[in-house]
Backbone as a printed PyTorch tensor [residue, N CA C, xyz], in Angstrom:
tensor([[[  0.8520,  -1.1990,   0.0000],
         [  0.0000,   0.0000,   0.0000],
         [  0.8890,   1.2510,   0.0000]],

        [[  0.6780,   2.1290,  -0.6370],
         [  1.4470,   3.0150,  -0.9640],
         [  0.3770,   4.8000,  -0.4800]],

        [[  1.7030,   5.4400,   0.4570],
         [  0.6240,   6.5290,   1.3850],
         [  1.4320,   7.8770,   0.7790]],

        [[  0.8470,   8.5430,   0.2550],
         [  1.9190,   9.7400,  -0.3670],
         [  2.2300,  10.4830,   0.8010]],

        [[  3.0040,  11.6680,   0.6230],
         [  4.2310,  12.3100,   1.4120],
         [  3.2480,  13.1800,   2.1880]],

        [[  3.1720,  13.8600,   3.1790],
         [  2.8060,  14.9100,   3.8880],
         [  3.9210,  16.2930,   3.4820]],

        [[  3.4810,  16.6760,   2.1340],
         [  4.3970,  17.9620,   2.2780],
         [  4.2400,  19.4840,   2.2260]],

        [[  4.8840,  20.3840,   2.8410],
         [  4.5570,  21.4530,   3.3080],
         [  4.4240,  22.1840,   2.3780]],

        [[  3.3000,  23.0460,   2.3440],
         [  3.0780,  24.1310,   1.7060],
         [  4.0920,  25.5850,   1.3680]],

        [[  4.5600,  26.4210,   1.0370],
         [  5.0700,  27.5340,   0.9730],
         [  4.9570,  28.7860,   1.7340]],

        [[  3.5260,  28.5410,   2.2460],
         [  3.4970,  29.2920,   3.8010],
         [  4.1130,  28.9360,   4.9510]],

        [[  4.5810,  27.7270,   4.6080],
         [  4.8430,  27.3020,   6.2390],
         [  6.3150,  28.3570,   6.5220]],

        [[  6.4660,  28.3700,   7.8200],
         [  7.9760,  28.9370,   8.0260],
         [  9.4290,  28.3600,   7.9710]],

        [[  9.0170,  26.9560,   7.9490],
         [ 10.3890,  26.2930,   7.8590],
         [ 11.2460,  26.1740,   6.8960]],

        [[ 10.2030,  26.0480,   5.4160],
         [ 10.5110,  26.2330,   4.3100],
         [ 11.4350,  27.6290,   3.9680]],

        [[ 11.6960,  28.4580,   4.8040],
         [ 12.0930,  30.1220,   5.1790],
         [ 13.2710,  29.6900,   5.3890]],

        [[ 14.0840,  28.5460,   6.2820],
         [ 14.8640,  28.1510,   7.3950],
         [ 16.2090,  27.6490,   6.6290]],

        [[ 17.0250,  27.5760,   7.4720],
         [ 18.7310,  26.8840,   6.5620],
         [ 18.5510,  25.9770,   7.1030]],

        [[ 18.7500,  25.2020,   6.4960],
         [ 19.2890,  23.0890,   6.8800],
         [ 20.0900,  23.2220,   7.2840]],

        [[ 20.4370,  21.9260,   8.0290],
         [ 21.7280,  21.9810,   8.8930],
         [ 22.0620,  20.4920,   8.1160]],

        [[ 23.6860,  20.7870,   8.5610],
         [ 24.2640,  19.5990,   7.7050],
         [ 24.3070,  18.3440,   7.9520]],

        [[ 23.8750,  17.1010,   7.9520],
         [ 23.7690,  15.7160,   8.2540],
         [ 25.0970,  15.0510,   8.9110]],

        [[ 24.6900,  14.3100,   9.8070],
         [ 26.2350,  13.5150,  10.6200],
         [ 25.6730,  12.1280,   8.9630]],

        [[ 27.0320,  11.7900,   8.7930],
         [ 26.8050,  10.0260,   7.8830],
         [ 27.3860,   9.4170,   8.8610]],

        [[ 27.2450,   8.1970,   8.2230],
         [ 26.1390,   7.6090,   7.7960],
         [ 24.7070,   7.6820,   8.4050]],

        [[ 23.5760,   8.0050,   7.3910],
         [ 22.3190,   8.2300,   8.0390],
         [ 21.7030,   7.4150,   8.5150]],

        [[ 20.6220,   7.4610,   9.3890],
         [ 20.4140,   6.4150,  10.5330],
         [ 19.0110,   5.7170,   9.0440]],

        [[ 18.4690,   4.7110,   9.9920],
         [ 17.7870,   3.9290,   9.2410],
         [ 16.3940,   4.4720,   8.5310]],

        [[ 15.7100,   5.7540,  10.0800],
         [ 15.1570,   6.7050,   9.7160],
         [ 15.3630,   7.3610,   8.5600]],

        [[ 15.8540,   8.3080,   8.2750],
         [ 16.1130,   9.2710,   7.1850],
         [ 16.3460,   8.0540,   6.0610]],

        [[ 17.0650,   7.1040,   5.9470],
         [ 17.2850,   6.0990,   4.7130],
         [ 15.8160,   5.7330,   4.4390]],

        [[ 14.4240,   5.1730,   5.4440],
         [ 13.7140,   4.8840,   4.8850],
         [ 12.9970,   6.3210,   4.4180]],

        [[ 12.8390,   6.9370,   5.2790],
         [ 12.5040,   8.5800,   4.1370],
         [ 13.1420,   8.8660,   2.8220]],

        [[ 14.0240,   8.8110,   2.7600],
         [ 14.4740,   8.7790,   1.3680],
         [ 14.1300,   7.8400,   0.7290]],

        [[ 13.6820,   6.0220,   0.6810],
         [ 12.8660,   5.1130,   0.3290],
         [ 11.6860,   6.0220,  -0.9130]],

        [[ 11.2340,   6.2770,   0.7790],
         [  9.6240,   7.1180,   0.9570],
         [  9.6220,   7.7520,  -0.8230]],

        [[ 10.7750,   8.8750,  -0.1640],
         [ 10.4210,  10.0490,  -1.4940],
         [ 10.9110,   9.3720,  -3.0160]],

        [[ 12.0080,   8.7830,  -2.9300],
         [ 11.8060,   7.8280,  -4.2890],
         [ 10.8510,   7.5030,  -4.9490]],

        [[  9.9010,   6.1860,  -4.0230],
         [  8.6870,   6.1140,  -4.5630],
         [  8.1350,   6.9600,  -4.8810]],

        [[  7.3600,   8.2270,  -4.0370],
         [  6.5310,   8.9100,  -4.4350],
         [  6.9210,   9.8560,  -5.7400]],

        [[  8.3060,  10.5130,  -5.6910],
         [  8.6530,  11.0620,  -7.1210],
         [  8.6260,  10.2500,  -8.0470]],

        [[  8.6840,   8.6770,  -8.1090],
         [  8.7700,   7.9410,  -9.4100],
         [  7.1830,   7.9530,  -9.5580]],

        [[  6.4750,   7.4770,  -8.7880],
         [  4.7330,   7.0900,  -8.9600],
         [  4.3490,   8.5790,  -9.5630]],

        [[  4.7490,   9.7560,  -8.8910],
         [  4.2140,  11.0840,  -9.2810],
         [  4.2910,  11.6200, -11.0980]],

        [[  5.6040,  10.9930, -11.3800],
         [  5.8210,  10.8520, -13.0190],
         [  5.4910,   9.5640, -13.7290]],

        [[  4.8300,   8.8690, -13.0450],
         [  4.5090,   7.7680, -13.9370],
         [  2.4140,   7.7920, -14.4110]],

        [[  2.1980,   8.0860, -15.0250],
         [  0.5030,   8.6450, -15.1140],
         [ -0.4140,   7.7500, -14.3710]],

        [[ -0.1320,   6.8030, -14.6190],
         [ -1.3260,   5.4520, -14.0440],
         [ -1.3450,   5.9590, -12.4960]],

        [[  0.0480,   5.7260, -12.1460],
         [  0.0800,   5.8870, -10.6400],
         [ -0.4180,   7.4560, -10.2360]],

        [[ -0.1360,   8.4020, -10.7200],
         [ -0.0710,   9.6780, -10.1150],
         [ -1.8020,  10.1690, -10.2860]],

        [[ -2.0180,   9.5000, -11.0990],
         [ -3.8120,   9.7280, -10.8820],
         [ -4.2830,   8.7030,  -9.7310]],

        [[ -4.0240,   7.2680,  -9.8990],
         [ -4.4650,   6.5640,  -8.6870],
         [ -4.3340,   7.1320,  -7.2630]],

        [[ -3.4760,   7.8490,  -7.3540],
         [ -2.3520,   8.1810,  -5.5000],
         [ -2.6990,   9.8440,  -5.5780]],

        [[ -3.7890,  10.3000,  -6.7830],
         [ -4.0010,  11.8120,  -6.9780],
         [ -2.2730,  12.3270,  -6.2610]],

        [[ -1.2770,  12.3670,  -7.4400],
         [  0.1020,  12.8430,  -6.9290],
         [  0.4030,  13.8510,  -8.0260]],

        [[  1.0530,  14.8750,  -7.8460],
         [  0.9580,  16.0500,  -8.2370],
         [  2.3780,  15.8280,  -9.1790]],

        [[  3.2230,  16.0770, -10.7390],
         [  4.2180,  14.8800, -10.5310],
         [  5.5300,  16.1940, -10.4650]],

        [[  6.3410,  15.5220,  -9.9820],
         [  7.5910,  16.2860,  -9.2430],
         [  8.7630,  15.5150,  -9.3440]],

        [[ 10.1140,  16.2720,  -9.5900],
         [ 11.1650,  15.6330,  -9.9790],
         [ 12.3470,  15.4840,  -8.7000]],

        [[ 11.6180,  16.4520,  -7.5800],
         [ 12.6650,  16.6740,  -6.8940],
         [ 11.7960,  17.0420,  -5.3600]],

        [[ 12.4130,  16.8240,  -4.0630],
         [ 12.5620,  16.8200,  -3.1280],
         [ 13.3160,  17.1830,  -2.0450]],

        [[ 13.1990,  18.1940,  -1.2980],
         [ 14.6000,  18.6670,  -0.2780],
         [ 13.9010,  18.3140,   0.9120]],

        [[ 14.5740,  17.3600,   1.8440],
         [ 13.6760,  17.3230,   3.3230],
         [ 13.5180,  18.4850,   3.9650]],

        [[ 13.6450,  19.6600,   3.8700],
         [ 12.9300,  20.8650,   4.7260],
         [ 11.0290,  20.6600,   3.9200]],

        [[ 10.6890,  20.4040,   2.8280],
         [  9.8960,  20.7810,   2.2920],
         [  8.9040,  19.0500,   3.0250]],

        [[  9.7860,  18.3080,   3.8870],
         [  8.8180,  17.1660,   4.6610],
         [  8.5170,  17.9570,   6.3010]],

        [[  9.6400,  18.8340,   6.8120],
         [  9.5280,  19.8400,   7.9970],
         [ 10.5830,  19.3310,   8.6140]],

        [[ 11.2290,  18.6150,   7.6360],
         [ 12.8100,  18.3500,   8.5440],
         [ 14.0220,  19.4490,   8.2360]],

        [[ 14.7250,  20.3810,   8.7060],
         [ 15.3500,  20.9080,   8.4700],
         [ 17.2240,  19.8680,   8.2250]],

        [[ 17.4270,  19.4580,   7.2290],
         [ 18.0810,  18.6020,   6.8890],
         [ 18.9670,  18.7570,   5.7660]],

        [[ 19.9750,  18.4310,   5.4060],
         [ 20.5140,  19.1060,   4.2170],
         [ 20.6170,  17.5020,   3.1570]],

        [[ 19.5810,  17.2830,   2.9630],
         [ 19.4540,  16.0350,   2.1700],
         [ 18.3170,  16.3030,   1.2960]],

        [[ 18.7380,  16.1200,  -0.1270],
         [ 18.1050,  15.9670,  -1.4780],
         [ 18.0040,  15.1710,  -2.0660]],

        [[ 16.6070,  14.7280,  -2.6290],
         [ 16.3310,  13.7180,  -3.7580],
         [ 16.3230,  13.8410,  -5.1690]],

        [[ 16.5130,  13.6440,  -5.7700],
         [ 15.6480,  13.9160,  -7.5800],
         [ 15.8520,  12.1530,  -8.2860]],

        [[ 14.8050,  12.1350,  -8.8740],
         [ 14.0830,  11.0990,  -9.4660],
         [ 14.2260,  11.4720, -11.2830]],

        [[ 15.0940,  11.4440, -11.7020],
         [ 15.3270,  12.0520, -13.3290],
         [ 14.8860,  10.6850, -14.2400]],

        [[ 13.8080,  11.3550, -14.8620],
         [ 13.0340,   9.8760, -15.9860],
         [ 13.4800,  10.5990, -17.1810]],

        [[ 15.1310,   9.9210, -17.5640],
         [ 15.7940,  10.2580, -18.3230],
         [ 15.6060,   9.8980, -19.9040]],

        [[ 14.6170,   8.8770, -20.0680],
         [ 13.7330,   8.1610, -20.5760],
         [ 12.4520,   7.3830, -20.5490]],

        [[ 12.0630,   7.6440, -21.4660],
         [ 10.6650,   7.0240, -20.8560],
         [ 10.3140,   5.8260, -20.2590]],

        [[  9.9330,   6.0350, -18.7730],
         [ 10.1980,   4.7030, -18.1940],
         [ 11.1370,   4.4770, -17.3300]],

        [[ 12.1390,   4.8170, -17.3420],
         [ 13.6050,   4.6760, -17.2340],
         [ 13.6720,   5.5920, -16.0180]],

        [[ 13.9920,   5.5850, -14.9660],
         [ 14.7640,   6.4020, -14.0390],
         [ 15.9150,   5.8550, -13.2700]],

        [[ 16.4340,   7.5650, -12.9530],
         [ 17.8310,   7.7050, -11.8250],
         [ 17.9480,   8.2540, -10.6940]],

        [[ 18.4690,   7.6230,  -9.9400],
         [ 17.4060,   8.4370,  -8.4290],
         [ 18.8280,   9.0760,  -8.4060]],

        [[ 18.3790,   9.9470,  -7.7340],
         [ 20.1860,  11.0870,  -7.0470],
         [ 19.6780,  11.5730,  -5.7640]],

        [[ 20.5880,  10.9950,  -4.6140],
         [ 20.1010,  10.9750,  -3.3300],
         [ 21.8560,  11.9690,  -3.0640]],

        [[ 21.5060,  13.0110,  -2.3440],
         [ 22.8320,  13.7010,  -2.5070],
         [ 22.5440,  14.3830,  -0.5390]],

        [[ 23.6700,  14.2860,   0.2290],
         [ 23.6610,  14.6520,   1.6350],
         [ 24.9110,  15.9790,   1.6200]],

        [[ 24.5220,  17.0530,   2.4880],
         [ 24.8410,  18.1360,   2.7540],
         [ 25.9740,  18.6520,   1.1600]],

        [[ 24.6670,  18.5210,   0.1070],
         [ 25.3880,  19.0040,  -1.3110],
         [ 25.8880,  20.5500,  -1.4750]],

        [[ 26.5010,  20.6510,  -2.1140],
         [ 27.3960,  21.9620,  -2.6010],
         [ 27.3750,  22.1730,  -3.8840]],

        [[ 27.3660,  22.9630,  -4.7400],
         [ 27.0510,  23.3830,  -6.0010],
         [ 29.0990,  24.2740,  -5.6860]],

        [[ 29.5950,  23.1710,  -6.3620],
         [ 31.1560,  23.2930,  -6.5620],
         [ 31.9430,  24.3700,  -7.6490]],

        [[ 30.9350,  24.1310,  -9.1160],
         [ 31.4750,  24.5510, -10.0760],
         [ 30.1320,  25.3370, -10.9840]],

        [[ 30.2100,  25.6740, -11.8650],
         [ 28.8130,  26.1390, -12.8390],
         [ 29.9160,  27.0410, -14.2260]],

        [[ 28.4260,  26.6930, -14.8810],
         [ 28.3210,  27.1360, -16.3990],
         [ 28.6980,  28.1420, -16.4560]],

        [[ 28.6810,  29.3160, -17.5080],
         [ 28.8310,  30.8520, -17.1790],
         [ 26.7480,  31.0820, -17.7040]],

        [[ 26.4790,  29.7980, -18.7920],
         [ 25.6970,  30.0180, -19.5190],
         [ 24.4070,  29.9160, -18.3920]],

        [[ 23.5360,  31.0560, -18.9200],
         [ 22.3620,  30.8420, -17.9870],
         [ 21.1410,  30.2830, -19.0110]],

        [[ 20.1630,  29.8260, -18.4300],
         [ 19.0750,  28.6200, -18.9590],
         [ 17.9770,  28.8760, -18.1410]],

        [[ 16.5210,  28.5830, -18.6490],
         [ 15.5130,  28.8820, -17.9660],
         [ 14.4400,  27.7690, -18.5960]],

        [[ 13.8680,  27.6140, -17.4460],
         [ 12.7420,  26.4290, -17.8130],
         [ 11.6710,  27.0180, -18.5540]],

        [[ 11.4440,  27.1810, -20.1700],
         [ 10.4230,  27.7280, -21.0160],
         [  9.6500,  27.9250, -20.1560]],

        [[  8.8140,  27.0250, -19.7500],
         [  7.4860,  26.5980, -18.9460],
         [  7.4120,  27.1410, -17.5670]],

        [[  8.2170,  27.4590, -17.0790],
         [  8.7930,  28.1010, -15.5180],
         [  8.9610,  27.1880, -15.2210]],

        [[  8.6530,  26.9330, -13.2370],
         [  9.2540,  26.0490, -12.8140],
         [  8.2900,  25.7650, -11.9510]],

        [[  8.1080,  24.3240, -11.1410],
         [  7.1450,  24.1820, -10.2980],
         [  7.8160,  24.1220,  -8.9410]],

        [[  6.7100,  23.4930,  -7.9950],
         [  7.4440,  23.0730,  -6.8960],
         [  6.2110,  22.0220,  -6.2380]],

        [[  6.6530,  20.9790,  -5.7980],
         [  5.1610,  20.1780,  -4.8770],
         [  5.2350,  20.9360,  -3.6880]],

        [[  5.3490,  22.2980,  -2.8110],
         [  5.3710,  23.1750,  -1.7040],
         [  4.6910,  24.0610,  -2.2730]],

        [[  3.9450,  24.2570,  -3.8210],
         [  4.3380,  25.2200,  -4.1980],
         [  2.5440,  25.1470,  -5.1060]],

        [[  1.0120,  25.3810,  -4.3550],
         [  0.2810,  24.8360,  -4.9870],
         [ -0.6360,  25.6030,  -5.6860]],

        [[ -0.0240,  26.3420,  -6.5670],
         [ -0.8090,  27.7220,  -7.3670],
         [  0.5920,  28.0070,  -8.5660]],

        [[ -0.2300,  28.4960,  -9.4620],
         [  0.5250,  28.3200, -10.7120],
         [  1.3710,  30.1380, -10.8690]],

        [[  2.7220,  29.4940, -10.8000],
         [  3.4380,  31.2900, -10.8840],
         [  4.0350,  31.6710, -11.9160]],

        [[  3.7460,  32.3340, -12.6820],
         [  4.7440,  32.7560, -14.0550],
         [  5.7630,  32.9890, -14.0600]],

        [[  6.8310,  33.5450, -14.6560],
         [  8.0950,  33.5580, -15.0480],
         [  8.9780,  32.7430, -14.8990]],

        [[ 10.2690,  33.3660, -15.5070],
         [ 11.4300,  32.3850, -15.8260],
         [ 12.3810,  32.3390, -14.3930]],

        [[ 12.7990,  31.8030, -14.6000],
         [ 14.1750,  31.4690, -13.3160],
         [ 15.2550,  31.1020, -13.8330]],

        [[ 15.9410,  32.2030, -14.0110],
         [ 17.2990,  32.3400, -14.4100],
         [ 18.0380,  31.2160, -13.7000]],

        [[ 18.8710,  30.3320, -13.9740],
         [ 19.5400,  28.9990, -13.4600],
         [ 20.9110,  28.8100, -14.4350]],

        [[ 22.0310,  28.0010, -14.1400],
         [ 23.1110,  27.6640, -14.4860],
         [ 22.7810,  26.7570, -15.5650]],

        [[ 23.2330,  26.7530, -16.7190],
         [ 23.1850,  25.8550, -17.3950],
         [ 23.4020,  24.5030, -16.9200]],

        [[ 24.8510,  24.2080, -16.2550],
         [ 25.5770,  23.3040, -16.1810],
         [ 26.2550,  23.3350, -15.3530]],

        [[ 25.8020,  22.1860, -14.0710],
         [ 26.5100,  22.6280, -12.5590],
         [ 27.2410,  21.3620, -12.1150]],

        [[ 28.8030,  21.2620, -11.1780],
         [ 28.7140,  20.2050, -10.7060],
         [ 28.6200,  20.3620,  -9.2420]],

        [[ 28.2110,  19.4070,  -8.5480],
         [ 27.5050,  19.2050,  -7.0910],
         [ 28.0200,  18.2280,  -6.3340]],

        [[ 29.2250,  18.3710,  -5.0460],
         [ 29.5130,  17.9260,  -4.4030],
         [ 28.6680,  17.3950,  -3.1090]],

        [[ 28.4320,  16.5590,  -2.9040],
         [ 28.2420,  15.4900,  -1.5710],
         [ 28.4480,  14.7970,  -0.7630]],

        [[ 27.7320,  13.6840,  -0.5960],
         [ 27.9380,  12.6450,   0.1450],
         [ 26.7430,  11.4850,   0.1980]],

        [[ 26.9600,  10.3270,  -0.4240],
         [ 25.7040,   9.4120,  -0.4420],
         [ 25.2900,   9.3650,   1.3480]],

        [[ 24.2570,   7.8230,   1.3900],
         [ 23.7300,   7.9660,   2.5680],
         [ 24.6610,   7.0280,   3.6310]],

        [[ 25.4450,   6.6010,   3.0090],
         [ 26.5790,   5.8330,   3.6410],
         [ 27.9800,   6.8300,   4.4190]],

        [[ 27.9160,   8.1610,   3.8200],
         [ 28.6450,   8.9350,   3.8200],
         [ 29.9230,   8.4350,   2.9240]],

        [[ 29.8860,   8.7720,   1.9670],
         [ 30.9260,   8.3060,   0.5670],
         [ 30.7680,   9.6570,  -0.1400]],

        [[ 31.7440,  10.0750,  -0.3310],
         [ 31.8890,  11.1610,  -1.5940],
         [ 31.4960,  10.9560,  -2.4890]],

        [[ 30.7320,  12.0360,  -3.1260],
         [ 30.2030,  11.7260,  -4.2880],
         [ 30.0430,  13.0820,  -5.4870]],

        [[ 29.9620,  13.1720,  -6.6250],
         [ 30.4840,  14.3890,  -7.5230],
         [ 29.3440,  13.8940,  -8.5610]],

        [[ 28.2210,  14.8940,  -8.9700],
         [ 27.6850,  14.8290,  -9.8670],
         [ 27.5660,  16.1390, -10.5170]],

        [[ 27.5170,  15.3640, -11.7710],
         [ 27.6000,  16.9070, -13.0220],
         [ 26.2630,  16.7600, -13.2430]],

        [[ 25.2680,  18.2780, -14.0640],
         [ 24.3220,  18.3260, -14.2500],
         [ 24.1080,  19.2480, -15.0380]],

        [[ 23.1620,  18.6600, -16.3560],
         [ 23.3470,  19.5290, -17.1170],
         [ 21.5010,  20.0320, -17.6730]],

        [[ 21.4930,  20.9510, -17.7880],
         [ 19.8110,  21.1230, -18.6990],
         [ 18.4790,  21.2360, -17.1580]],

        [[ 17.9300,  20.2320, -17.7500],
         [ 17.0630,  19.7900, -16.9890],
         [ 17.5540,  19.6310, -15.5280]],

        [[ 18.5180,  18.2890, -14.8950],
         [ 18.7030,  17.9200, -13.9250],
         [ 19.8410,  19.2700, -13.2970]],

        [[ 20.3510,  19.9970, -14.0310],
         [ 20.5930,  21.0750, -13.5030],
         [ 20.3730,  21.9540, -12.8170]],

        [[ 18.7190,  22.3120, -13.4090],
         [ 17.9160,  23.2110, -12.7340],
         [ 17.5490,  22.4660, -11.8800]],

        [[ 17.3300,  21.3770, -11.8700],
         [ 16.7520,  20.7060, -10.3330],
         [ 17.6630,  20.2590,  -9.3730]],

        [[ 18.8860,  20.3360,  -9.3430],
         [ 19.7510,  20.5030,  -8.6340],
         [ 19.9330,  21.8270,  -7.8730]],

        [[ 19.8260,  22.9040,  -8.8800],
         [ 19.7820,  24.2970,  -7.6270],
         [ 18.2770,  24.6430,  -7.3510]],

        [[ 17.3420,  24.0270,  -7.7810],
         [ 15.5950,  24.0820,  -7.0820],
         [ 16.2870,  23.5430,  -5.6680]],

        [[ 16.9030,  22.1820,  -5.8210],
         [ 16.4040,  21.5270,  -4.4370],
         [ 17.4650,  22.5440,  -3.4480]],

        [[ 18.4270,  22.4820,  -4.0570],
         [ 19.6730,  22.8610,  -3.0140],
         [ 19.0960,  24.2680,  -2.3980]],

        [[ 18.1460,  24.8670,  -2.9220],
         [ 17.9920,  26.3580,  -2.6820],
         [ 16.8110,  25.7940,  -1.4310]],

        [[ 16.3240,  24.4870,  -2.0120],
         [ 15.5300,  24.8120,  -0.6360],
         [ 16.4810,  24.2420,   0.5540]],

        [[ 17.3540,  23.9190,   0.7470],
         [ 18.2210,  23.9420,   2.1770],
         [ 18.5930,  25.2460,   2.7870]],

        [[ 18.6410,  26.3580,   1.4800],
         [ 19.0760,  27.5500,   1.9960],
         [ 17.8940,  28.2130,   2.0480]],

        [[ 16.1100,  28.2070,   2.4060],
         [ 15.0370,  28.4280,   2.7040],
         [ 14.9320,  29.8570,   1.4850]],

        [[ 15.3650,  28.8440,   0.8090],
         [ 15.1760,  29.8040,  -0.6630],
         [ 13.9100,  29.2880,  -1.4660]],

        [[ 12.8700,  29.5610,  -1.9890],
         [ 11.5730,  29.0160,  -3.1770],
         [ 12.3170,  29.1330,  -4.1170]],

        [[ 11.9170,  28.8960,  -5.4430],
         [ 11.8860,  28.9500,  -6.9350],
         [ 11.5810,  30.6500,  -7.2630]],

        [[ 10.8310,  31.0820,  -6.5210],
         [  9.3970,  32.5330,  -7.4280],
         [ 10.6050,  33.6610,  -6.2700]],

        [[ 11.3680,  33.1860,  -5.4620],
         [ 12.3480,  34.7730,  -5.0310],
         [ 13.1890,  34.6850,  -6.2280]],

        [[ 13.4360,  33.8270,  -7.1370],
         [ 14.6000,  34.2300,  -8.1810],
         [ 13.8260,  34.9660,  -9.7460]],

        [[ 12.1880,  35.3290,  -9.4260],
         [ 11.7350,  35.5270, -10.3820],
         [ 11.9370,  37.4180, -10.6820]],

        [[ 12.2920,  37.6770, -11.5540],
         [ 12.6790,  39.1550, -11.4660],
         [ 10.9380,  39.5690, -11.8990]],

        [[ 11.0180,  41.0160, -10.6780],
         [  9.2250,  40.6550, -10.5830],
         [  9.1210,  41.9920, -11.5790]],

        [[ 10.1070,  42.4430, -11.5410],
         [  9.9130,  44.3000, -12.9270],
         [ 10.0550,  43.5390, -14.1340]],

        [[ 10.8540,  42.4520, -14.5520],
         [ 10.7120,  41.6660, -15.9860],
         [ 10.5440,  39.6160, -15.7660]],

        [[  9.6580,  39.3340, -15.7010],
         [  9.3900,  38.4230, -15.0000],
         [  9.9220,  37.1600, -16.0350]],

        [[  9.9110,  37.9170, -17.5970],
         [ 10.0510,  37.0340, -18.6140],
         [ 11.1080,  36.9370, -19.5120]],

        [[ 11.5280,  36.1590, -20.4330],
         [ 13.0490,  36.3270, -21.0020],
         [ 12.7160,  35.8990, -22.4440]],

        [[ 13.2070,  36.5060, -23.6640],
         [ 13.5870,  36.0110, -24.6750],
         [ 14.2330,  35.3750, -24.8710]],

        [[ 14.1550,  34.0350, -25.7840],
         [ 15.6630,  33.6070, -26.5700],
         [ 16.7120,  34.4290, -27.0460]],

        [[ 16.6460,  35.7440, -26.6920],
         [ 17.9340,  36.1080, -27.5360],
         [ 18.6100,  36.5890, -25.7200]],

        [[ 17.6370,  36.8320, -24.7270],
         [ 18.2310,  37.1070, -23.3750],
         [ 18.8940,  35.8630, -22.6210]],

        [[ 18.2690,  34.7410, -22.9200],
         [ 18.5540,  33.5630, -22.0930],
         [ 18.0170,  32.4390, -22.7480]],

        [[ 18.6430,  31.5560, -23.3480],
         [ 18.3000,  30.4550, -23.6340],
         [ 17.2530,  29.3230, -22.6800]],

        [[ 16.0190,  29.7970, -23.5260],
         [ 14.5700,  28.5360, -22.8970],
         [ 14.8940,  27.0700, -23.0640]],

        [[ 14.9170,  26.2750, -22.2620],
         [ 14.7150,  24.6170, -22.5500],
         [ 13.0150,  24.3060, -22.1580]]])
């Protein structure tokens, strides 16, 4: 039986808050939470399921946005159809970046996040992101496009940052000739 996530809205205050950085290896707790959010980000992009489980679908996850102030991130990348890669990343760092900036055509969502907000969000093309799995093991992932931007979505929420503070609210929108849309 499968129970979707309890997750916080954008009013709440915690979502406001800095994570604090994780001792590793993580206890059995937080490993089955991370379980947890796997499933639910894979079921949330898969259609059958995300209508059965009414799941809203979402690529990514920061435990402040469960009310844990935690510096642990998920993303669930369905790199193909069908096909996914989970990226479970502990007290991550955004190490290196693009010069090139990139914006999600479509904007950007958030499952904290339950009303529809316009504009673009200026983001790194191409970032790499230092960690630590849940074992505490070093770990280095590059990210490019897509899993890019969802790499600094999640990481921003450790720093009680949303998606809509990076929206420039005097020009909310960007041309292709200002910033390259994906």
């Amino acid at each position: 039986m499968f129970k979707s996530l309890n997750i916080l809205d954008d009013s709440h205050k915690v979502l406001r808050q800095v994570s604090k950085e994780v001792k590793l290896p993580l206890d059995d707790k937080d490993k089955a939470t991370i379980e947890h959010i796997i499933k639910h980000l894979t079921y949330s992009q898969i259609e059958e399921y995300s209508e059965k489980y009414d799941l809203r679908p979402g690529m990514g996850l920061a435990f402040p946005q469960l009310g844990k102030l935690k510096r642990i991130i998920v993303i669930v990348d369905e790199y193909e159809e069908g096909k996914f890669k989970n990226y479970v990343v502990c007290n991550p760092e955004i190490v290196s970046n693009s010069t090139e900036i990139i914006a999600a055509e479509a904007g950007e969502g958030c499952l904290s996040v339950n009303r529809e907000i316009e504009g673009h969000v200026p983001r790194y093309a191409r970032v790499t992101v230092e960690g630590y799995d849940v074992d505490g093991k070093k770990i280095k992932i590059r990210a490019r496009e897509e899993l890019s931007i969802a790499f600094q979505h999640e990481i921003d929420h450790l720093n009680g940052i949303l998606f809509y503070d990076r929206i420039d609210k005097k020009k909310p929108f960007y041309s292709e000739k200002e910033i390259r849309l994906i």
